[in-house]
C-alpha cells in the first residue's frame, strides 16, 4: 500500500520536478505561453492555491517574534560563486558551490544549502520588474537566492517537501548615479559574455554573495509559504523577502534588458521575465515587527478619534 502510494507520487512528480529554468513549454512574452497560461499548460502545481509571488500588504502583516536573525555561512566566500549562465533564455543565473554556502536560523527548522542565484527584471530601470510587490509597489528588479534543505542532497529532491526550499528575495531599487555599486558593475560586466541561451562564463573568484546584497539589513524580512515562480510552480518554498532594498544605478539595471537574449543573438532581448502576483488565499505574511514606517491611514484615523474621544471626556 505504502509502496503503491510512493510509486504513484513518484510517477506523478517526475515529469514536473525540474525546478526553475526548466525547459518545459512556457515563456514570459508570448500570449500562448506567458504566465497567464501556466495554470493551463502546467496545471499540476501552477494552478495551486499557495502560489508565488504575492503582493505584501503591510497593514495585514502579522508580527511573529520567532523570526530571529539568520546564520549566513560562506556569504563572504569569494570562491563560492562559480558560473554565470544565460539560463534557457529565461534568466541570468549564477551557480553556487553548495558545499561552501548555507543558511540556518531565521525561523527555519533546518540547515539549507545555497544552490543558485538568479534575477527577474522588466525592461530597464524605468519599468517594474520585481515579482513580489509591497503595497502594490513593484521594484525594478528582484534577486533570488535559492536554498534547499540539506538533508535532501539536491534542489530537485527537495521539491516534494512544503518546506524543502527556502528562497530569499531581494528588491533592487534604481538610483540616478552610474556604475554603482562596484560589485554590480562587476556582475553586469559578465552579461556581454552570455548573450545567447546556454552561454556561460566562469566568475572566477571575483565576487562573494554578500557583495551583491549591499545596504540590506538581513535581520528584517517578511515570511510566507509559497511556490517556485516558474513552472512547474511547486509549492515547496519558505519565502523570505527582505525589507531593505539593494540600490543599483540605472545604467547597470539597463544592461540586463539590453544585453542577454531569449535564444540566439538574432532573437529578442530578455525582458519582463517575472510572474505576476498570485492570490494569497488566506495565507498570512509575517515579520519580526510592524513594517509600517509611517502610520497607516486607519491607524492615524483611530489615533485622531482616540485623541478626540479623550478630549471629549476630559
Ligand atoms: C484551476 O483551479 C480552479 C479552482 O480549483 C478550477 O476552477 C480551474 O478549472 C482550474 N484550471 C485549470 C486549468 O486546471
Ligand atoms: C566546492 O567546494 C568544495 C569544498 O570546498 C570543494 O571540495 C569542491 O571542489 C568545490 N567544487 C567545485 C566545483 O569547485
Ligand atoms: C556551511 O558553510 C560553511 C562555510 O563555508 C562550511 O564550513 C560548512 O561545512 C557548511 N555546512 C554544510 C552542512 O554544508
Ligand atoms: C512564527 O515563526 C515560527 C518560526 O518560523 C513558526 O514556527 C511559527 O509557526 C510562526 N507562527 C505563526 C503564527 O506564523
Ligand atoms: C524595451 O524598451 C526599449 C527602449 O525603450 C524599447 O525600444 C523596446 O521596444 C522595449 N521592449 C519591450 C519588449 O517592450
Ligand atoms: C537528487 O537526489 C535524489 C535523491 O537522493 C537522487 O536520486 C537524484 O539523482 C539527485 N539528482 C541530482 C541531479 O543529483
Ligand atoms: C532621479 O531622477 C528622476 C528623473 O530625473 C527624478 O524624478 C528623481 O527624483 C531622481 N531621484 C533621486 C533620488 O534623486
Ligand atoms: C571587481 O572585479 C575586480 C577584477 O576585475 C576585482 O579585483 C574586484 O575586487 C571586484 N570588486 C568587487 C567589489 O567585488
Ligand atoms: C539591523 O536591524 C536591527 C533591527 O532593527 C538593528 O537592531 C540592527 O542594529 C541593524 N543592523 C545594522 C547593521 O544596521
Ligand atoms: C534557438 O536557436 C537555435 C539555433 O539557431 C535553433 O535551432 C532553435 O530552434 C532556436 N529555438 C527557439 C525556441 O527558437
Ligand atoms: Zn526567481
CSV table of N, CA, C and O in Angstrom, one decimal, residues 10-119:
chain,number,residue,atom,x,y,z
A,10,UNK,N,5.7,9.3,-7.0
A,10,UNK,CA,7.0,9.4,-7.8
A,10,UNK,C,6.6,9.6,-9.2
A,10,UNK,O,7.1,10.6,-9.8
A,11,UNK,N,5.7,8.8,-9.7
A,11,UNK,CA,5.4,8.8,-11.2
A,11,UNK,C,4.8,10.2,-11.5
A,11,UNK,O,5.1,10.8,-12.6
A,12,UNK,N,3.9,10.7,-10.6
A,12,UNK,CA,3.3,12.0,-11.0
A,12,UNK,C,4.2,13.2,-10.7
A,12,UNK,O,4.0,14.2,-11.3
A,13,UNK,N,5.1,13.0,-9.9
A,13,UNK,CA,6.0,14.1,-9.6
A,13,UNK,C,7.1,14.3,-10.7
A,13,UNK,O,7.4,15.4,-11.1
A,14,UNK,N,7.6,13.1,-11.1
A,14,UNK,CA,8.8,13.1,-12.0
A,14,UNK,C,8.7,14.1,-13.2
A,14,UNK,O,9.6,14.9,-13.4
A,15,UNK,N,7.6,14.1,-14.0
A,15,UNK,CA,7.6,14.9,-15.2
A,15,UNK,C,7.7,16.4,-14.8
A,15,UNK,O,8.1,17.2,-15.6
A,16,UNK,N,7.3,16.7,-13.6
A,16,UNK,CA,7.2,18.1,-13.2
A,16,UNK,C,8.4,18.6,-12.4
A,16,UNK,O,8.7,19.8,-12.3
A,17,UNK,N,9.1,17.7,-11.8
A,17,UNK,CA,10.2,18.1,-11.0
A,17,UNK,C,11.4,18.5,-11.8
A,17,UNK,O,12.3,17.8,-12.1
A,18,UNK,N,11.4,19.8,-12.2
A,18,UNK,CA,12.5,20.3,-12.9
A,18,UNK,C,13.1,21.5,-12.3
A,18,UNK,O,14.2,21.9,-12.4
A,19,UNK,N,12.2,22.3,-11.6
A,19,UNK,CA,12.7,23.4,-10.9
A,19,UNK,C,12.8,24.6,-11.8
A,19,UNK,O,12.4,24.6,-13.0
A,20,UNK,N,13.3,25.7,-11.2
A,20,UNK,CA,13.3,27.0,-12.0
A,20,UNK,C,14.3,26.8,-13.2
A,20,UNK,O,15.3,26.1,-13.1
A,21,UNK,N,13.9,27.3,-14.3
A,21,UNK,CA,14.8,27.2,-15.5
A,21,UNK,C,14.5,25.9,-16.3
A,21,UNK,O,15.4,25.5,-17.1
A,22,UNK,N,13.4,25.3,-16.0
A,22,UNK,CA,13.1,24.0,-16.7
A,22,UNK,C,12.8,24.3,-18.2
A,22,UNK,O,12.5,25.4,-18.6
A,23,UNK,N,13.0,23.3,-19.0
A,23,UNK,CA,12.8,23.5,-20.5
A,23,UNK,C,11.4,23.3,-20.9
A,23,UNK,O,11.1,23.1,-22.1
A,24,UNK,N,10.4,23.2,-19.9
A,24,UNK,CA,9.0,23.0,-20.3
A,24,UNK,C,8.6,24.1,-21.2
A,24,UNK,O,9.2,25.1,-21.3
A,25,UNK,N,7.5,23.9,-21.9
A,25,UNK,CA,7.0,24.7,-22.9
A,25,UNK,C,6.3,26.0,-22.4
A,25,UNK,O,5.1,26.2,-22.5
A,26,UNK,N,7.0,26.8,-21.6
A,26,UNK,CA,6.4,28.0,-21.1
A,26,UNK,C,7.3,29.2,-21.4
A,26,UNK,O,8.4,29.0,-21.9
A,27,UNK,N,6.8,30.4,-21.3
A,27,UNK,CA,7.5,31.6,-21.6
A,27,UNK,C,7.0,32.8,-20.8
A,27,UNK,O,6.1,32.6,-20.0
A,28,UNK,N,7.6,33.9,-21.0
A,28,UNK,CA,7.2,35.1,-20.4
A,28,UNK,C,6.4,36.0,-21.4
A,28,UNK,O,5.5,36.7,-21.0
A,29,UNK,N,6.8,36.0,-22.6
A,29,UNK,CA,6.4,37.1,-23.5
A,29,UNK,C,5.5,36.8,-24.7
A,29,UNK,O,5.2,37.6,-25.5
A,30,UNK,N,5.0,35.5,-24.8
A,30,UNK,CA,4.1,35.2,-25.9
A,30,UNK,C,2.7,34.9,-25.3
A,30,UNK,O,2.7,34.2,-24.3
A,31,UNK,N,1.7,35.4,-25.9
A,31,UNK,CA,0.3,35.1,-25.4
A,31,UNK,C,0.0,33.6,-25.2
A,31,UNK,O,-0.8,33.3,-24.4
A,32,UNK,N,0.7,32.8,-26.0
A,32,UNK,CA,0.3,31.4,-26.0
A,32,UNK,C,1.0,30.6,-24.8
A,32,UNK,O,0.7,29.5,-24.5
A,33,UNK,N,2.0,31.3,-24.2
A,33,UNK,CA,2.7,30.5,-23.1
A,33,UNK,C,3.2,31.5,-21.9
A,33,UNK,O,4.0,31.0,-21.1
A,34,UNK,N,2.7,32.7,-21.9
A,34,UNK,CA,3.0,33.6,-20.8
A,34,UNK,C,2.4,33.2,-19.5
A,34,UNK,O,1.6,32.2,-19.4
A,35,UNK,N,2.7,33.9,-18.4
A,35,UNK,CA,2.3,33.4,-17.1
A,35,UNK,C,0.8,33.2,-16.9
A,35,UNK,O,0.3,32.4,-16.0
A,36,UNK,N,0.0,33.9,-17.7
A,36,UNK,CA,-1.5,33.7,-17.6
A,36,UNK,C,-1.9,32.3,-18.0
A,36,UNK,O,-2.9,31.8,-17.6
A,37,UNK,N,-1.0,31.7,-18.8
A,37,UNK,CA,-1.4,30.4,-19.3
A,37,UNK,C,-0.8,29.2,-18.5
A,37,UNK,O,-1.2,28.1,-18.7
A,38,UNK,N,0.1,29.6,-17.5
A,38,UNK,CA,0.7,28.5,-16.8
A,38,UNK,C,-0.2,27.6,-16.0
A,38,UNK,O,0.0,26.4,-16.0
A,39,UNK,N,-1.3,28.1,-15.5
A,39,UNK,CA,-2.2,27.2,-14.8
A,39,UNK,C,-2.9,26.2,-15.7
A,39,UNK,O,-3.3,25.1,-15.3
A,40,UNK,N,-2.9,26.5,-17.0
A,40,UNK,CA,-3.4,25.6,-18.0
A,40,UNK,C,-2.3,24.7,-18.6
A,40,UNK,O,-2.5,23.5,-18.7
A,41,UNK,N,-1.1,25.3,-19.0
A,41,UNK,CA,-0.1,24.5,-19.6
A,41,UNK,C,0.7,23.7,-18.6
A,41,UNK,O,1.4,22.8,-19.0
A,42,UNK,N,0.7,24.1,-17.3
A,42,UNK,CA,1.4,23.4,-16.3
A,42,UNK,C,0.6,23.3,-15.1
A,42,UNK,O,0.9,23.8,-14.0
A,43,UNK,N,-0.6,22.6,-15.2
A,43,UNK,CA,-1.7,22.8,-14.2
A,43,UNK,C,-1.4,22.1,-12.9
A,43,UNK,O,-1.9,22.5,-11.8
A,44,UNK,N,-0.5,21.1,-12.9
A,44,UNK,CA,-0.4,20.3,-11.7
A,44,UNK,C,-0.1,21.1,-10.4
A,44,UNK,O,-0.7,21.0,-9.4
A,45,UNK,N,0.8,22.1,-10.5
A,45,UNK,CA,1.1,22.9,-9.4
A,45,UNK,C,0.8,24.4,-9.7
A,45,UNK,O,0.4,25.1,-8.8
A,46,UNK,N,1.0,24.9,-10.9
A,46,UNK,CA,0.8,26.3,-11.2
A,46,UNK,C,-0.7,26.8,-10.9
A,46,UNK,O,-0.9,28.0,-10.8
A,47,UNK,N,-1.6,25.8,-10.9
A,47,UNK,CA,-3.0,26.2,-10.6
A,47,UNK,C,-3.3,25.9,-9.1
A,47,UNK,O,-4.4,25.8,-8.7
A,48,UNK,N,-2.3,25.8,-8.3
A,48,UNK,CA,-2.5,25.6,-6.9
A,48,UNK,C,-3.0,26.8,-6.1
A,48,UNK,O,-3.2,27.9,-6.7
A,49,UNK,N,-3.2,26.7,-4.8
A,49,UNK,CA,-3.7,27.8,-4.0
A,49,UNK,C,-2.7,28.5,-3.2
A,49,UNK,O,-3.0,29.4,-2.4
A,50,UNK,N,-1.4,28.0,-3.3
A,50,UNK,CA,-0.4,28.7,-2.5
A,50,UNK,C,0.8,29.1,-3.4
A,50,UNK,O,1.9,28.7,-3.2
A,51,UNK,N,0.4,29.9,-4.4
A,51,UNK,CA,1.4,30.2,-5.4
A,51,UNK,C,2.1,31.5,-5.1
A,51,UNK,O,1.7,32.4,-4.3
A,52,UNK,N,3.2,31.7,-5.8
A,52,UNK,CA,4.1,32.9,-5.6
A,52,UNK,C,4.3,33.5,-7.0
A,52,UNK,O,4.3,32.8,-8.0
A,53,UNK,N,4.6,34.8,-7.1
A,53,UNK,CA,4.8,35.8,-6.0
A,53,UNK,C,3.4,36.3,-5.5
A,53,UNK,O,2.4,35.9,-6.0
A,54,UNK,N,3.5,37.2,-4.5
A,54,UNK,CA,2.3,37.8,-3.9
A,54,UNK,C,2.6,39.3,-3.7
A,54,UNK,O,3.8,39.7,-3.6
A,55,UNK,N,1.5,40.0,-3.5
A,55,UNK,CA,1.7,41.4,-3.0
A,55,UNK,C,1.7,41.4,-1.5
A,55,UNK,O,0.9,40.7,-0.9
A,56,UNK,N,2.7,42.1,-0.9
A,56,UNK,CA,2.8,42.1,0.5
A,56,UNK,C,2.0,43.4,1.0
A,56,UNK,O,2.5,44.5,0.7
A,57,UNK,N,0.9,43.2,1.6
A,57,UNK,CA,0.1,44.3,2.1
A,57,UNK,C,0.5,44.6,3.5
A,57,UNK,O,0.2,43.8,4.4
A,58,UNK,N,1.3,45.6,3.7
A,58,UNK,CA,2.0,45.8,5.0
A,58,UNK,C,1.0,45.9,6.2
A,58,UNK,O,1.3,45.5,7.3
A,59,UNK,N,-0.2,46.5,6.0
A,59,UNK,CA,-1.1,46.6,7.1
A,59,UNK,C,-1.7,45.3,7.6
A,59,UNK,O,-2.2,45.1,8.6
A,60,UNK,N,-1.5,44.2,6.7
A,60,UNK,CA,-2.0,42.9,7.1
A,60,UNK,C,-0.9,42.0,7.6
A,60,UNK,O,-1.2,40.8,7.9
A,61,UNK,N,0.3,42.5,7.6
A,61,UNK,CA,1.4,41.7,8.1
A,61,UNK,C,1.3,41.4,9.6
A,61,UNK,O,1.1,42.3,10.4
A,62,UNK,N,1.5,40.1,10.0
A,62,UNK,CA,1.3,39.8,11.4
A,62,UNK,C,2.7,39.6,12.0
A,62,UNK,O,3.6,39.0,11.4
A,63,UNK,N,2.8,40.1,13.2
A,63,UNK,CA,4.1,40.0,13.9
A,63,UNK,C,4.4,38.6,14.4
A,63,UNK,O,3.5,38.0,15.0
A,64,UNK,N,5.6,38.1,14.2
A,64,UNK,CA,6.0,36.8,14.8
A,64,UNK,C,7.4,37.0,15.3
A,64,UNK,O,8.4,37.1,14.6
A,65,UNK,N,7.5,37.0,16.6
A,65,UNK,CA,8.8,37.3,17.3
A,65,UNK,C,9.7,36.1,17.1
A,65,UNK,O,10.9,36.3,17.4
A,66,UNK,N,9.3,35.0,16.6
A,66,UNK,CA,10.2,33.8,16.4
A,66,UNK,C,11.0,34.0,15.1
A,66,UNK,O,11.8,33.1,14.8
A,67,UNK,N,10.8,35.0,14.4
A,67,UNK,CA,11.5,35.2,13.1
A,67,UNK,C,12.9,35.9,13.5
A,67,UNK,O,13.1,37.1,13.2
A,68,UNK,N,13.7,35.1,14.0
A,68,UNK,CA,15.0,35.6,14.5
A,68,UNK,C,16.0,35.8,13.4
A,68,UNK,O,15.7,35.4,12.2
A,69,UNK,N,17.2,36.4,13.6
A,69,UNK,CA,18.2,36.5,12.5
A,69,UNK,C,18.6,35.2,12.0
A,69,UNK,O,18.5,34.2,12.7
A,70,UNK,N,19.1,35.2,10.7
A,70,UNK,CA,19.7,34.0,10.1
A,70,UNK,C,21.2,33.9,10.5
A,70,UNK,O,21.8,34.8,10.9
A,71,UNK,N,21.7,32.7,10.3
A,71,UNK,CA,23.2,32.5,10.3
A,71,UNK,C,23.6,32.2,8.9
A,71,UNK,O,23.1,31.3,8.3
A,72,UNK,N,24.4,33.1,8.4
A,72,UNK,CA,24.8,33.0,7.0
A,72,UNK,C,26.2,32.5,6.9
A,72,UNK,O,27.1,33.0,7.5
A,73,UNK,N,26.4,31.4,6.2
A,73,UNK,CA,27.8,30.8,6.1
A,73,UNK,C,28.3,30.8,4.7
A,73,UNK,O,27.5,30.4,3.8
A,74,UNK,N,29.4,31.3,4.5
A,74,UNK,CA,30.0,31.4,3.2
A,74,UNK,C,29.6,32.5,2.3
A,74,UNK,O,30.0,32.6,1.1
A,75,UNK,N,28.8,33.4,2.8
A,75,UNK,CA,28.3,34.6,2.0
A,75,UNK,C,29.4,35.5,1.7
A,75,UNK,O,29.3,36.3,0.8
A,76,UNK,N,30.5,35.4,2.5
A,76,UNK,CA,31.7,36.3,2.2
A,76,UNK,C,32.8,35.5,1.4
A,76,UNK,O,33.9,36.0,1.3
A,77,UNK,N,32.5,34.3,1.0
A,77,UNK,CA,33.5,33.5,0.3
A,77,UNK,C,33.6,33.8,-1.2
A,77,UNK,O,32.7,33.4,-2.0
A,78,UNK,N,34.6,34.4,-1.6
A,78,UNK,CA,34.8,34.8,-3.0
A,78,UNK,C,35.0,33.7,-4.0
A,78,UNK,O,34.9,33.9,-5.2
A,79,UNK,N,35.2,32.5,-3.4
A,79,UNK,CA,35.3,31.3,-4.4
A,79,UNK,C,34.1,30.5,-4.5
A,79,UNK,O,34.0,29.5,-5.2
A,80,UNK,N,33.0,31.0,-3.9
A,80,UNK,CA,31.7,30.1,-3.9
A,80,UNK,C,30.9,30.3,-5.1
A,80,UNK,O,30.1,29.4,-5.5
A,81,UNK,N,30.9,31.5,-5.7
A,81,UNK,CA,30.1,31.7,-6.9
A,81,UNK,C,30.9,31.2,-8.1
A,81,UNK,O,32.1,31.5,-8.3
A,82,UNK,N,30.3,30.3,-8.9
A,82,UNK,CA,31.0,29.6,-9.9
A,82,UNK,C,30.8,30.1,-11.3
A,82,UNK,O,31.7,30.7,-11.8
A,83,UNK,N,29.7,29.9,-11.9
A,83,UNK,CA,29.4,30.3,-13.3
A,83,UNK,C,28.2,31.2,-13.4
A,83,UNK,O,27.2,30.9,-12.7
A,84,UNK,N,28.3,32.1,-14.3
A,84,UNK,CA,27.1,32.9,-14.7
A,84,UNK,C,26.6,32.4,-16.0
A,84,UNK,O,27.4,32.2,-16.9
A,85,UNK,N,25.3,32.2,-16.1
A,85,UNK,CA,24.7,31.5,-17.3
A,85,UNK,C,23.5,32.2,-17.8
A,85,UNK,O,22.7,32.7,-17.0
A,86,UNK,N,23.4,32.2,-19.1
A,86,UNK,CA,22.1,32.6,-19.7
A,86,UNK,C,21.3,31.3,-19.7
A,86,UNK,O,21.5,30.4,-20.5
A,87,UNK,N,20.3,31.3,-18.7
A,87,UNK,CA,19.7,30.0,-18.4
A,87,UNK,C,18.4,29.9,-19.2
A,87,UNK,O,17.4,30.5,-18.9
A,88,UNK,N,18.4,29.1,-20.2
A,88,UNK,CA,17.2,28.7,-21.1
A,88,UNK,C,16.6,30.0,-21.7
A,88,UNK,O,15.4,30.0,-22.1
A,89,UNK,N,17.4,31.1,-21.8
A,89,UNK,CA,16.8,32.3,-22.3
A,89,UNK,C,15.7,32.9,-21.4
A,89,UNK,O,15.0,33.7,-21.9
A,90,UNK,N,15.7,32.5,-20.1
A,90,UNK,CA,14.7,32.9,-19.2
A,90,UNK,C,15.2,33.8,-18.1
A,90,UNK,O,14.5,34.6,-17.5
A,91,UNK,N,16.4,33.6,-17.7
A,91,UNK,CA,17.0,34.4,-16.7
A,91,UNK,C,18.5,34.3,-16.7
A,91,UNK,O,19.1,33.6,-17.6
A,92,UNK,N,19.2,35.1,-15.9
A,92,UNK,CA,20.6,35.1,-15.7
A,92,UNK,C,20.8,34.4,-14.4
A,92,UNK,O,20.2,34.9,-13.4
A,93,UNK,N,21.6,33.3,-14.4
A,93,UNK,CA,21.7,32.5,-13.2
A,93,UNK,C,23.2,32.4,-12.8
A,93,UNK,O,24.0,32.2,-13.7
A,94,UNK,N,23.5,32.4,-11.5
A,94,UNK,CA,24.8,32.2,-11.0
A,94,UNK,C,24.8,30.9,-10.2
A,94,UNK,O,24.0,30.8,-9.2
A,95,UNK,N,25.6,29.9,-10.6
A,95,UNK,CA,25.6,28.7,-9.8
A,95,UNK,C,26.5,28.9,-8.6
A,95,UNK,O,27.5,29.6,-8.6
A,96,UNK,N,26.1,28.3,-7.5
A,96,UNK,CA,26.9,28.4,-6.2
A,96,UNK,C,27.4,27.1,-5.8
A,96,UNK,O,26.6,26.1,-5.9
A,97,UNK,N,28.6,27.0,-5.3
A,97,UNK,CA,29.1,25.8,-4.7
A,97,UNK,C,28.4,25.5,-3.4
A,97,UNK,O,28.7,26.2,-2.4
A,98,UNK,N,27.5,24.6,-3.4
A,98,UNK,CA,26.6,24.4,-2.2
A,98,UNK,C,27.4,23.7,-1.1
A,98,UNK,O,26.8,23.6,0.0
A,99,UNK,N,28.6,23.3,-1.3
A,99,UNK,CA,29.4,22.9,-0.1
A,99,UNK,C,30.0,24.0,0.7
A,99,UNK,O,30.4,23.9,1.8
A,100,UNK,N,29.9,25.2,0.1
A,100,UNK,CA,30.6,26.4,0.7
A,100,UNK,C,29.6,27.4,1.3
A,100,UNK,O,30.0,28.3,2.0
A,101,UNK,N,28.3,27.3,0.9
A,101,UNK,CA,27.4,28.4,1.3
A,101,UNK,C,26.1,27.7,1.8
A,101,UNK,O,25.6,26.8,1.2
A,102,UNK,N,25.7,28.2,3.0
A,102,UNK,CA,24.4,27.6,3.6
A,102,UNK,C,23.9,28.6,4.6
A,102,UNK,O,24.6,29.6,5.0
A,103,UNK,N,22.6,28.4,4.9
A,103,UNK,CA,21.9,29.3,5.9
A,103,UNK,C,21.1,28.5,6.9
A,103,UNK,O,20.7,27.4,6.6
A,104,UNK,N,21.0,29.0,8.1
A,104,UNK,CA,20.1,28.4,9.1
A,104,UNK,C,19.6,29.5,9.9
A,104,UNK,O,19.9,30.7,9.7
A,105,UNK,N,18.8,29.2,10.9
A,105,UNK,CA,18.2,30.2,11.8
A,105,UNK,C,17.0,30.9,11.0
A,105,UNK,O,16.5,30.3,10.1
A,106,UNK,N,16.7,32.1,11.3
A,106,UNK,CA,15.7,32.8,10.6
A,106,UNK,C,14.3,32.1,10.7
A,106,UNK,O,13.5,32.3,9.8
A,107,UNK,N,14.1,31.4,11.8
A,107,UNK,CA,12.8,30.7,11.9
A,107,UNK,C,12.7,29.4,11.0
A,107,UNK,O,11.7,28.8,10.9
A,108,UNK,N,13.8,29.1,10.3
A,108,UNK,CA,13.8,27.8,9.5
A,108,UNK,C,14.2,26.7,10.5
A,108,UNK,O,14.9,26.9,11.4
A,109,UNK,N,13.6,25.5,10.2
A,109,UNK,CA,13.8,24.4,11.1
A,109,UNK,C,15.1,23.6,10.8
A,109,UNK,O,15.5,22.8,11.6
A,110,UNK,N,15.7,23.8,9.6
A,110,UNK,CA,16.8,23.1,9.2
A,110,UNK,C,17.9,24.0,8.6
A,110,UNK,O,17.7,25.1,8.4
A,111,UNK,N,19.0,23.3,8.3
A,111,UNK,CA,20.1,24.0,7.6
A,111,UNK,C,19.8,23.8,6.1
A,111,UNK,O,19.4,22.7,5.6
A,112,UNK,N,19.9,24.9,5.3
A,112,UNK,CA,19.6,24.9,3.9
A,112,UNK,C,20.9,25.3,3.1
A,112,UNK,O,21.6,26.2,3.5
A,113,UNK,N,21.2,24.5,2.1
A,113,UNK,CA,22.4,24.8,1.3
A,113,UNK,C,22.0,25.7,0.1
A,113,UNK,O,20.9,25.5,-0.5
A,114,UNK,N,22.9,26.6,-0.3
A,114,UNK,CA,22.6,27.5,-1.3
A,114,UNK,C,23.0,27.0,-2.7
A,114,UNK,O,24.2,26.6,-2.9
A,115,UNK,N,22.1,26.9,-3.6
A,115,UNK,CA,22.3,26.3,-4.9
A,115,UNK,C,22.6,27.3,-6.0
A,115,UNK,O,23.4,27.1,-6.9
A,116,UNK,N,21.8,28.4,-6.1
A,116,UNK,CA,21.9,29.3,-7.2
A,116,UNK,C,21.3,30.7,-6.9
A,116,UNK,O,20.5,30.8,-6.0
A,117,UNK,N,21.7,31.6,-7.7
A,117,UNK,CA,21.2,33.0,-7.6
A,117,UNK,C,20.7,33.4,-9.0
A,117,UNK,O,21.3,33.0,-10.0
A,118,UNK,N,19.5,34.0,-9.1
A,118,UNK,CA,19.1,34.5,-10.4
A,118,UNK,C,18.3,35.8,-10.2
A,118,UNK,O,18.0,36.2,-9.1
A,119,UNK,N,17.9,36.3,-11.4
A,119,UNK,CA,17.3,37.7,-11.4
A,119,UNK,C,16.0,37.7,-12.2
A,119,UNK,O,15.8,37.0,-13.1
